[in-house]
Short mmCIF file of C-alpha atoms in Angstrom, two decimals:
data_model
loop_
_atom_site.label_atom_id
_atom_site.label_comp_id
_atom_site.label_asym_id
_atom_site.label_seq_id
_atom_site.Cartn_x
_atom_site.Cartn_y
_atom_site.Cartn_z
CA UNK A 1 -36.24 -2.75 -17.55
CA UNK A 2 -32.81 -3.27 -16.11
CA UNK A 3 -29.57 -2.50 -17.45
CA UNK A 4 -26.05 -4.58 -16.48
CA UNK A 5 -22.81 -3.64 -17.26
CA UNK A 6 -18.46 -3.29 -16.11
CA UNK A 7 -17.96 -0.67 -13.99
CA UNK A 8 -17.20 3.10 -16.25
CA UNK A 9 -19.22 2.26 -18.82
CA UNK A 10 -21.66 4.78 -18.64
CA UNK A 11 -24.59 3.36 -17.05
CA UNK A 12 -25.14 6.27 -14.37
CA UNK A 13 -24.29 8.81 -16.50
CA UNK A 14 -26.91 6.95 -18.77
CA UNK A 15 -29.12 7.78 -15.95
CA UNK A 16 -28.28 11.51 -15.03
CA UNK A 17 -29.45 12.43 -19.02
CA UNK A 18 -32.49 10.21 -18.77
CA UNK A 19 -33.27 12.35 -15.45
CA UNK A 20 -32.77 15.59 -16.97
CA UNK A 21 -29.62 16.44 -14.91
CA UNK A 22 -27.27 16.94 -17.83
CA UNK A 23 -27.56 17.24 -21.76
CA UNK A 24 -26.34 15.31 -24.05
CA UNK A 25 -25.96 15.07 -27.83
CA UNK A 26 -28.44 12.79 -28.44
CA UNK A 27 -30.48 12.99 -31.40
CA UNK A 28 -33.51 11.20 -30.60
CA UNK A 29 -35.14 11.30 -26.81
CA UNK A 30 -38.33 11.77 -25.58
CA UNK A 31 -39.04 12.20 -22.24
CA UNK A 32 -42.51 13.36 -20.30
CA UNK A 33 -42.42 16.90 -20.12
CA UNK A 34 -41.67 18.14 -17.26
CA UNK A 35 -44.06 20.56 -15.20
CA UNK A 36 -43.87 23.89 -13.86
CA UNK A 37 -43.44 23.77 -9.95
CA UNK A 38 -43.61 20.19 -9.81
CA UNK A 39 -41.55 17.93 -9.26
CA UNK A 40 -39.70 15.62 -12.52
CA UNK A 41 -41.86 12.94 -13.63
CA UNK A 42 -38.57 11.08 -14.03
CA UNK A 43 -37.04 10.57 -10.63
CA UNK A 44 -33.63 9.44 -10.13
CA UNK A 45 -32.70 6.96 -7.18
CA UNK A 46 -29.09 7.10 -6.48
CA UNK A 47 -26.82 4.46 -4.77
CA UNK A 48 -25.88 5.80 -1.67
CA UNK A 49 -28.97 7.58 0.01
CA UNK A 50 -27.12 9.58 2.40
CA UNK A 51 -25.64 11.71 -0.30
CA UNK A 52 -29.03 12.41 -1.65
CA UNK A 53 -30.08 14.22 1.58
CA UNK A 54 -29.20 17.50 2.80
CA UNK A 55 -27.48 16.32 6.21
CA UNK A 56 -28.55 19.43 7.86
CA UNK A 57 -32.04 19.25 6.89
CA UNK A 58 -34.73 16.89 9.07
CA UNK A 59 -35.99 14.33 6.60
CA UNK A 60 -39.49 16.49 7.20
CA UNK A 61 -37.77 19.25 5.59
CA UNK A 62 -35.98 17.12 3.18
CA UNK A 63 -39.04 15.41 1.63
CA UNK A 64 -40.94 18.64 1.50
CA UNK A 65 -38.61 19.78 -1.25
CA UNK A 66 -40.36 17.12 -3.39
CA UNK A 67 -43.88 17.07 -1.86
CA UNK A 68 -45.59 20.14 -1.82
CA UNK A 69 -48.01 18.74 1.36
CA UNK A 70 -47.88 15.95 3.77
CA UNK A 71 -49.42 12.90 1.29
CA UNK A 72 -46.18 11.03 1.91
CA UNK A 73 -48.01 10.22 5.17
CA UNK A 74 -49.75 7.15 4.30
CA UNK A 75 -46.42 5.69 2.43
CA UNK A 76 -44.52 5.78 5.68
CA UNK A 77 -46.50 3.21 7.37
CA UNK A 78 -46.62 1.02 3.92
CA UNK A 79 -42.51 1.11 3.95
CA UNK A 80 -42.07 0.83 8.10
CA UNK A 81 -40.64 3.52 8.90
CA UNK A 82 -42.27 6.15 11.92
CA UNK A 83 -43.54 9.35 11.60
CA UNK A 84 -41.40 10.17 14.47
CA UNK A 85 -38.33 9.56 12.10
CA UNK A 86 -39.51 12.92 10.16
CA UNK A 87 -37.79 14.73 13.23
CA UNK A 88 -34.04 13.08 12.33
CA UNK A 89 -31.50 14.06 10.30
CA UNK A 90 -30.16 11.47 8.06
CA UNK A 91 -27.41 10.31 9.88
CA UNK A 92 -29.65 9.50 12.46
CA UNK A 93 -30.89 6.76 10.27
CA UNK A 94 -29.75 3.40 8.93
CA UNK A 95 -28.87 2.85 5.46
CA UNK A 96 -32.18 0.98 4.68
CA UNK A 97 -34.34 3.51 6.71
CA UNK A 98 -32.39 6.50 4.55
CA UNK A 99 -33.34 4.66 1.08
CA UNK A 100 -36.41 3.95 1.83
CA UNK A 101 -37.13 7.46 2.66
CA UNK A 102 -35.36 8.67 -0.36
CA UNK A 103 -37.94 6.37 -2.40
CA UNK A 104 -40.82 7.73 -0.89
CA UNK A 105 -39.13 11.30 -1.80
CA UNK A 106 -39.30 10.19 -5.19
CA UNK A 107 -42.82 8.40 -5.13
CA UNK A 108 -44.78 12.21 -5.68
CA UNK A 109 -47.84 11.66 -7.48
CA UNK A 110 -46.08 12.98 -10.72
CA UNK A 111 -43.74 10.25 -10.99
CA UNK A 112 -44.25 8.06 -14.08
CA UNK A 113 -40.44 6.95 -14.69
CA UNK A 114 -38.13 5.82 -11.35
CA UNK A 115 -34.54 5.52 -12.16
CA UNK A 116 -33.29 3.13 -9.64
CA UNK A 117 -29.23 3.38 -9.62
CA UNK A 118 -27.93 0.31 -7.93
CA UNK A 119 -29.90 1.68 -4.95
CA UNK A 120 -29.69 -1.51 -2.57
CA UNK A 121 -26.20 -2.65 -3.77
CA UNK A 122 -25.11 -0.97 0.27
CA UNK A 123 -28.04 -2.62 2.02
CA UNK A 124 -28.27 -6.63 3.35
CA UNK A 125 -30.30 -9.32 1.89
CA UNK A 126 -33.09 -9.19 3.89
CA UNK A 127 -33.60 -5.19 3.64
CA UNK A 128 -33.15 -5.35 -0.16
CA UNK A 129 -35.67 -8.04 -0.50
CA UNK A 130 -38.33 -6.15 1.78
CA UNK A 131 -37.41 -2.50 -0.46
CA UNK A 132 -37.64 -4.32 -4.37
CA UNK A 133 -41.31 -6.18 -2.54
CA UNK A 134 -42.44 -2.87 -1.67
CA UNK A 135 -41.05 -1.44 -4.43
CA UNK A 136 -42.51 -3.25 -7.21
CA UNK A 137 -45.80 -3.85 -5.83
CA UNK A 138 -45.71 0.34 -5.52
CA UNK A 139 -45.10 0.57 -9.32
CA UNK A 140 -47.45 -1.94 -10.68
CA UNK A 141 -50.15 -0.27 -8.48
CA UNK A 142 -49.38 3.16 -9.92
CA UNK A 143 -48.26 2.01 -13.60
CA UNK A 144 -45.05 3.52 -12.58
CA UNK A 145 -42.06 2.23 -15.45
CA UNK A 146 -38.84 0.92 -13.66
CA UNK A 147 -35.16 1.47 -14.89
CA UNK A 148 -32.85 -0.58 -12.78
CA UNK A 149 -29.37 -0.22 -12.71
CA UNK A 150 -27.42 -3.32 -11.05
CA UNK A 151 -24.14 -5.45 -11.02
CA UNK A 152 -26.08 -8.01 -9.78
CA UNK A 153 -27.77 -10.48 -12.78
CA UNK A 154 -29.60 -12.68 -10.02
CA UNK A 155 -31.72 -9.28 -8.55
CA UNK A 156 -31.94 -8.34 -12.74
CA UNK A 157 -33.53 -11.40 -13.47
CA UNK A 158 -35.63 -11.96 -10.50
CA UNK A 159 -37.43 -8.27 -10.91
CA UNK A 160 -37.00 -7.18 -14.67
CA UNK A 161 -38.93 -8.36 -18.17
CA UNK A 162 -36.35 -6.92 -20.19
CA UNK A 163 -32.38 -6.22 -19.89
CA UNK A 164 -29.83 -4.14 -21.71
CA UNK A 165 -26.35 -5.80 -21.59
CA UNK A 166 -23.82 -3.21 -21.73
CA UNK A 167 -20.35 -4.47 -23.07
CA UNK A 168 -17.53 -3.10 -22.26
CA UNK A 169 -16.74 0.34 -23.53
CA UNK B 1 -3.70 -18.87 14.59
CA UNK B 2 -6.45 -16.48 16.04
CA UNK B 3 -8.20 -17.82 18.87
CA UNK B 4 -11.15 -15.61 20.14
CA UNK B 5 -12.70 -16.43 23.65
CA UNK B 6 -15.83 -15.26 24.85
CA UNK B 7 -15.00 -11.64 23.22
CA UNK B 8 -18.15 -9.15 24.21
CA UNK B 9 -18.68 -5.36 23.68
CA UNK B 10 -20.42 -3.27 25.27
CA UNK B 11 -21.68 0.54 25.20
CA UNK B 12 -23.36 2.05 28.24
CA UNK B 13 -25.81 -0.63 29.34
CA UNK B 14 -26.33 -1.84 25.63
CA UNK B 15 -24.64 -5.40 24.82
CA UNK B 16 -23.90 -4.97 20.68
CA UNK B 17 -21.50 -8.00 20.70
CA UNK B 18 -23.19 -11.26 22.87
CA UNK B 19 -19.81 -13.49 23.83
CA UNK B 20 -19.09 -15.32 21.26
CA UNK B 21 -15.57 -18.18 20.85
CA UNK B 22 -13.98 -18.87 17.48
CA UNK B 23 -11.07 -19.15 15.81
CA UNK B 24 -9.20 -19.12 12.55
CA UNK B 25 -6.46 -21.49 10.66
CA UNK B 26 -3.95 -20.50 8.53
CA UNK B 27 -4.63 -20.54 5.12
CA UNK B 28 -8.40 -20.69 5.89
CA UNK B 29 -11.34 -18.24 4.51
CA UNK B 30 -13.42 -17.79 7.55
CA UNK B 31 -16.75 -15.66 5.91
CA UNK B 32 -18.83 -13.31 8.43
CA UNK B 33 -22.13 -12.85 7.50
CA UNK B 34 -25.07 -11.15 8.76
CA UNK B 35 -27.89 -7.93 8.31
CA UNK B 36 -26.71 -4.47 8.82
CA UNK B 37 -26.25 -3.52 12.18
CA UNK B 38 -25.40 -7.13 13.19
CA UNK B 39 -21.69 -6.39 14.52
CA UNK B 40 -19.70 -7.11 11.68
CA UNK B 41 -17.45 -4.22 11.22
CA UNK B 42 -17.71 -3.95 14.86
CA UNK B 43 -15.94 -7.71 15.58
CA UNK B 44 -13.48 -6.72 12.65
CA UNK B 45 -12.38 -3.77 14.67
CA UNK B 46 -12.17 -6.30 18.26
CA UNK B 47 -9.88 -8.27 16.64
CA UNK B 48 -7.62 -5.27 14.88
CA UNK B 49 -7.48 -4.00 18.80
CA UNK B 50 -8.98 -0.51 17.45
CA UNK B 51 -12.67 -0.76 19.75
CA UNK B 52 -13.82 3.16 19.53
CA UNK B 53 -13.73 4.94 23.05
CA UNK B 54 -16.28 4.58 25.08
CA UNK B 55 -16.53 1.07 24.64
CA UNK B 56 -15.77 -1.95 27.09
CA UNK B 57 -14.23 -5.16 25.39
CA UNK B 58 -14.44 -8.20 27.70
CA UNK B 59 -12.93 -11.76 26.73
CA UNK B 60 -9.79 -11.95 24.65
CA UNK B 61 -8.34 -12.10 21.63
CA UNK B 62 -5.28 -14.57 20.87
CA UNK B 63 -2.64 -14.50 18.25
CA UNK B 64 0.82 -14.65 18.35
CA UNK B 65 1.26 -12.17 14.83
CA UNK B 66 1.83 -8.25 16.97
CA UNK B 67 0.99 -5.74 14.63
CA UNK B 68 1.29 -8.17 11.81
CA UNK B 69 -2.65 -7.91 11.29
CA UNK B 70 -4.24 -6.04 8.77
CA UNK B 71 -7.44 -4.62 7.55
CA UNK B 72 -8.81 -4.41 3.87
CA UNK B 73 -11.07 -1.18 4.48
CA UNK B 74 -14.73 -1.16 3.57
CA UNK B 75 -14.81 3.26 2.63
CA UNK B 76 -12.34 4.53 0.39
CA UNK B 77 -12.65 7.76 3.08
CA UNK B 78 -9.43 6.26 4.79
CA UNK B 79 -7.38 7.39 1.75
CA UNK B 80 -5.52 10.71 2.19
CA UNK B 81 -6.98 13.12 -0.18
CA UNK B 82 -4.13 15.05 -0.30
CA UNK B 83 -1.60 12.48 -1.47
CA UNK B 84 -1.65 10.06 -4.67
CA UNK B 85 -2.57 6.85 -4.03
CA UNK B 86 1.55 5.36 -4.98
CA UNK B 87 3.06 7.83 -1.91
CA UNK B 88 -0.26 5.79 0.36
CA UNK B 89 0.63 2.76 -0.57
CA UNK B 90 4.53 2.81 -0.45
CA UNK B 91 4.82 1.92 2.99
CA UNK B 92 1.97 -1.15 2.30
CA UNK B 93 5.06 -1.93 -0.43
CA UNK B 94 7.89 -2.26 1.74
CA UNK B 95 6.28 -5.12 4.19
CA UNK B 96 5.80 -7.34 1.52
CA UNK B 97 7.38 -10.49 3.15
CA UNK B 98 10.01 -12.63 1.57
CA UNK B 99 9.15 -15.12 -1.03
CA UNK B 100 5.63 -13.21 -1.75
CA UNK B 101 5.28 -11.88 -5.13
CA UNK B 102 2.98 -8.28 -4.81
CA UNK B 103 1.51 -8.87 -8.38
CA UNK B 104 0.17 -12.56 -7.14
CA UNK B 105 -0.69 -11.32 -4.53
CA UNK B 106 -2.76 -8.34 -5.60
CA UNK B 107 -1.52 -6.67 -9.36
CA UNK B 108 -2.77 -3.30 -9.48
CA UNK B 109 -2.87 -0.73 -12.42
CA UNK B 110 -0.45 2.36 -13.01
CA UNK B 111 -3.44 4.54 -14.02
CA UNK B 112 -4.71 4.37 -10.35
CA UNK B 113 -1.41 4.70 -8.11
CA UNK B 114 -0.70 8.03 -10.34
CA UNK B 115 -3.93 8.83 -8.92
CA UNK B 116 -5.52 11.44 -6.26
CA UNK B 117 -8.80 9.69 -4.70
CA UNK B 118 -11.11 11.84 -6.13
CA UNK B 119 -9.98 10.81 -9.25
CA UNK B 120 -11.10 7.10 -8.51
CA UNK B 121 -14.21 5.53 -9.15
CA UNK B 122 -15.70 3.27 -6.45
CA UNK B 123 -14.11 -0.01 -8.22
CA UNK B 124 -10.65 1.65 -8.24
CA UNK B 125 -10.69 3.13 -4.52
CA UNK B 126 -11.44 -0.67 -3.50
CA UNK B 127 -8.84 -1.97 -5.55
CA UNK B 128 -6.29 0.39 -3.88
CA UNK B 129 -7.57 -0.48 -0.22
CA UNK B 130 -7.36 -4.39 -1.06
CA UNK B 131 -3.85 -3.68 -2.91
CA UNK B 132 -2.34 -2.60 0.49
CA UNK B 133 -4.00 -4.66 2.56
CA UNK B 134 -3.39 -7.83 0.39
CA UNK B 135 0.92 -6.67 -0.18
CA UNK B 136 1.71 -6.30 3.67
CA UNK B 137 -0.38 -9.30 5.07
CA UNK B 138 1.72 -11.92 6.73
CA UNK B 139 -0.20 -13.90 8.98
CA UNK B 140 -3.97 -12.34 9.52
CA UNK B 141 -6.13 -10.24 6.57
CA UNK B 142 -9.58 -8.73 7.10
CA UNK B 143 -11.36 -7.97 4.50
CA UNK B 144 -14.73 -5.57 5.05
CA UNK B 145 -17.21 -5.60 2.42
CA UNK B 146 -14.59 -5.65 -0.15
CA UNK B 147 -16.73 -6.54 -3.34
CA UNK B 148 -19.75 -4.31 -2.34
CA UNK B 149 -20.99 -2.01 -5.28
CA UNK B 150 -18.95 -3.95 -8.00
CA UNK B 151 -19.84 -5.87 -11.02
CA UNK B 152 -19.38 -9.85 -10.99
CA UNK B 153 -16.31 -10.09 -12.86
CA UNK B 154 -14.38 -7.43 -10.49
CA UNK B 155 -15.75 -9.06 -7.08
CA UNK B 156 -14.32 -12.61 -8.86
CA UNK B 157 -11.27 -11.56 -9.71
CA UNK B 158 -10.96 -9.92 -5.74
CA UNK B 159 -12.44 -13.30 -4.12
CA UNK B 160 -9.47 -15.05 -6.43
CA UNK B 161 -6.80 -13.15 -4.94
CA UNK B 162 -7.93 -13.55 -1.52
CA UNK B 163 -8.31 -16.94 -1.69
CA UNK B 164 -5.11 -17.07 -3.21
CA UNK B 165 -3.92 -15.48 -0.17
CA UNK B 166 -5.19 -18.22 1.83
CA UNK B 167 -4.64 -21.11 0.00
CA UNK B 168 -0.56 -20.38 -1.47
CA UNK B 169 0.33 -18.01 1.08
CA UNK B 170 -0.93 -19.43 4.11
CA UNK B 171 -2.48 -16.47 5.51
CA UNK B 172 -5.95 -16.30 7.57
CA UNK B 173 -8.37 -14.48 5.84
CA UNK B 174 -11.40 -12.94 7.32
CA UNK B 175 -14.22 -12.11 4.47
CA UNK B 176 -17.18 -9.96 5.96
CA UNK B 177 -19.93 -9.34 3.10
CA UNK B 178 -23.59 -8.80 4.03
CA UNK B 179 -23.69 -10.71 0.43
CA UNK B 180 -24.18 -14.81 1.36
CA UNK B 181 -23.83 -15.84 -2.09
CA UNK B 182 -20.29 -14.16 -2.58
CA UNK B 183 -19.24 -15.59 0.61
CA UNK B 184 -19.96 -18.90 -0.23
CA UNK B 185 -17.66 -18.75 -3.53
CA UNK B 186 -14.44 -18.31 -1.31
CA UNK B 187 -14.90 -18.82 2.00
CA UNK B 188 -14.12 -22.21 4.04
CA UNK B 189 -16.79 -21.68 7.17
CA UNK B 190 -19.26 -19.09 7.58
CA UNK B 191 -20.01 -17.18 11.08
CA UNK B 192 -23.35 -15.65 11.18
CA UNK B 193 -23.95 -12.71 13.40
CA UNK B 194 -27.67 -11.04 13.77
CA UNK B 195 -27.82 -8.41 16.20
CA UNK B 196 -24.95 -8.88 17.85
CA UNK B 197 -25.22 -12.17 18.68
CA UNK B 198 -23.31 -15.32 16.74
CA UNK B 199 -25.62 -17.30 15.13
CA UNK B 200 -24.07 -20.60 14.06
CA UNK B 201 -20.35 -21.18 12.12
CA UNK B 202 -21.45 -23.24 9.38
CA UNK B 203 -20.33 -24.35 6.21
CA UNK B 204 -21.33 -23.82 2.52
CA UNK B 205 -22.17 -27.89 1.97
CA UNK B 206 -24.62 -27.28 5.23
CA UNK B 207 -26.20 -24.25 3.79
CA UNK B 208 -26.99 -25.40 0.25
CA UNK B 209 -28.40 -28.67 1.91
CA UNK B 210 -30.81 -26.62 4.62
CA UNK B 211 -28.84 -28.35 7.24
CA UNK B 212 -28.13 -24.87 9.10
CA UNK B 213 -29.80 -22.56 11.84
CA UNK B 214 -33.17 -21.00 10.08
CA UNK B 215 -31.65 -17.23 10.43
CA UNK B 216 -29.05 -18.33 8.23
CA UNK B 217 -31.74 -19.98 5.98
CA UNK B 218 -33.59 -16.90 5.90
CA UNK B 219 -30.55 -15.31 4.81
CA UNK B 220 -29.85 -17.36 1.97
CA UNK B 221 -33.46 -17.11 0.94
CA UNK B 222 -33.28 -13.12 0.43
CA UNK B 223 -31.22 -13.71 -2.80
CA UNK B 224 -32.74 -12.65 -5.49
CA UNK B 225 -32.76 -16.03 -7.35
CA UNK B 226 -34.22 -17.50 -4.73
CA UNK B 227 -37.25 -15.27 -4.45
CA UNK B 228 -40.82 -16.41 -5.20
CA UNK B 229 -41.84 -15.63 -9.01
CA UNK B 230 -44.68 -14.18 -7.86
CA UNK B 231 -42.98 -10.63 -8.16
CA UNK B 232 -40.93 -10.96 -11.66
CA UNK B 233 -43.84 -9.56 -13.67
CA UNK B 234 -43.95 -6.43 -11.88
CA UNK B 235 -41.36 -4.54 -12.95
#
């Protein structure tokens, strides 16, 4: 599902409830419970990926805080990016190399919901064409439900069956 | 206008801008396009004069307009955070040149001059960078990724007033976007850059007919409308 909308309308903030970040006085939402020592089965993708790392941490160290052992192995290879990379720090790393690793932070086996907040609206044409391919293939292989936040009606229509239109506030 | 000759960087032993020759009119839209990493920003800052240390620029850059060129900035990080965005902008204010009108040129709101820049969203930050830049430029404007992260309406208004720019105001106006479709709406020719390296200077009519280098087709192929259906049942 994707949702469009003006800039300030709430679409994010939209996004921080739906992750669990903040409350809100909302009278009717259901979300998957979430699990003790596990990481949320609703995971939040945010638009610029090199705020969503620790810059002091190696990415090694930063996707450990999500995956309790090393099964992000195998997803490496399937989004091109080297194991060798585990060793940087994120500013070591290109904008499309940091979001993809910030998906595959996301992608723990818990995950059923992925909140993707204009996540490619920083990266070029190519690179965001390669990360909604991988993307989507990803979450129809793993019945994984999509919430994508974009500006951009061409990428809404091209990836989502259903969008929200949010008018101005 | 601008004339640039066989302009090349260089860092250590690593070419990241091939010599490459173009130029731009006044009053024309010139659009630079091309993947991240290609040299954009990097070509923007050649022809501001402001190559970081350590570099070696070879070739040259013409123009007769002195200091008189200016730079729409992509981050909002060159704000000062300790001063409102009015007291920034003041000095942006006093070079507008005779006969130019700042609200044609760019009109921008009370509620974000009064502001700090932590108090701006992304929208508003831009609109204050293309505000200054848009006021003070007489003869050259380059604009860097100044519609990225916005919703249609606000990257059509921006495109407007830089082509007004342009067009009434006879300034030349340099338009990078990693965003081909945007580009096209505003911009007169099209450079396109990958790794470094220029591509081809083509025009919109060329690339919406196929008659253009196949990088640039590729390019124009990574839109989202113009991706196979093959994928819009996944999500």
């Amino acid at each position: 599902m994707g949702i469009s909308g003006p800039s300030g309308v709430g679409k994010s903030s939209l996004a921080s409830v739906l992750a669990g970040m903040i409350t809100a006085d909302i009278e009717l939402l259901e979300l998957p419970p979430k699990l003790v020592n596990q990481a949320n089965p609703v995971q939040w993708l945010i638009q610029q990926s090199e705020f969503a790392f620790n810059p002091r941490l190696t990415l090694k160290a930063s996707l450990n805080e999500s995956w309790k052992d090393d099964g992000y192995l195998p997803l490496l290879q399937e989004y091109a990016l080297e194991a060798s990379w585990l060793a940087r720090r994120p500013s070591q790393l290109s904008g499309g190399q940091l979001q993809r690793f910030n998906l595959i932070r996301a992608l723990v086996p818990t995950t059923e919901y992925l909140i993707c907040d204009e996540v490619t609206a920083h990266l070029d044409m190519v690179t965001q064409a390669e990360f909604w391919q991988q993307l989507l293939a990803c979450a129809k292989r793993r019945n994984i439900g999509l919430l994508v936040i974009s500006h951009d009606e061409h990428l809404l229509k091209a990836i989502c069956q259903r969008v929200i239109n949010w008018p101005q506030a | 206008m601008l004339s640039v000759d066989k302009l090349s960087i260089q860092s250590d032993d690593i070419c990241l801008l091939s010599p490459l020759s173009f130029s731009i009119a006044k009053g024309e839209v010139l659009g630079v396009v091309g993947a991240s990493g290609s040299g954009k920003s990097l070509l923007a800052q050649a022809l501001l004069g402001q190559v970081p240390n350590g570099f070696n620029l070879s070739g040259q850059v013409l123009h007769s307009c002195g200091d008189r060129r200016v730079l729409a900035a992509q981050s909002a990080s060159v704000l000062d955070p300790l001063r409102r965005i009015s007291s920034q902008l003041s000095y942006a204010l006093s070079r507008v040149p005779k006969g130019a009108t700042r609200k044609k040129r760019f009109p921008l709101a009370a509620d974000i001059t009064r502001c700090y820049r932590h108090q701006l969203s992304g929208g508003m930050a831009k609109r204050a960078l293309l505000a200054q830049a848009c006021w003070q430029a007489s003869e050259i404007m380059i604009a860097d990724e100044p519609c990225c992260g916005l919703d249609t309406q606000a990257a059509e208004t921006i495109y407007q007033h830089l082509a007004y720019l342009a067009r009434s105001e006879n300034v030349a106006v340099m338009v990078i976007s990693h965003n081909l479709r945007q580009l096209l709406t505003v911009a007169d020719r099209i450079l396109v850059l990958r790794d470094g390296k220029l591509v081809e200077i083509t025009t919109s009519a060329h690339i919406h007919s196929g008659n253009c280098d196949s990088y640039t087709q590729s390019l124009w192929a990574a839109l989202p409308e113009h991706w196979g259906r093959t994928n819009a049942n996944a999500a």
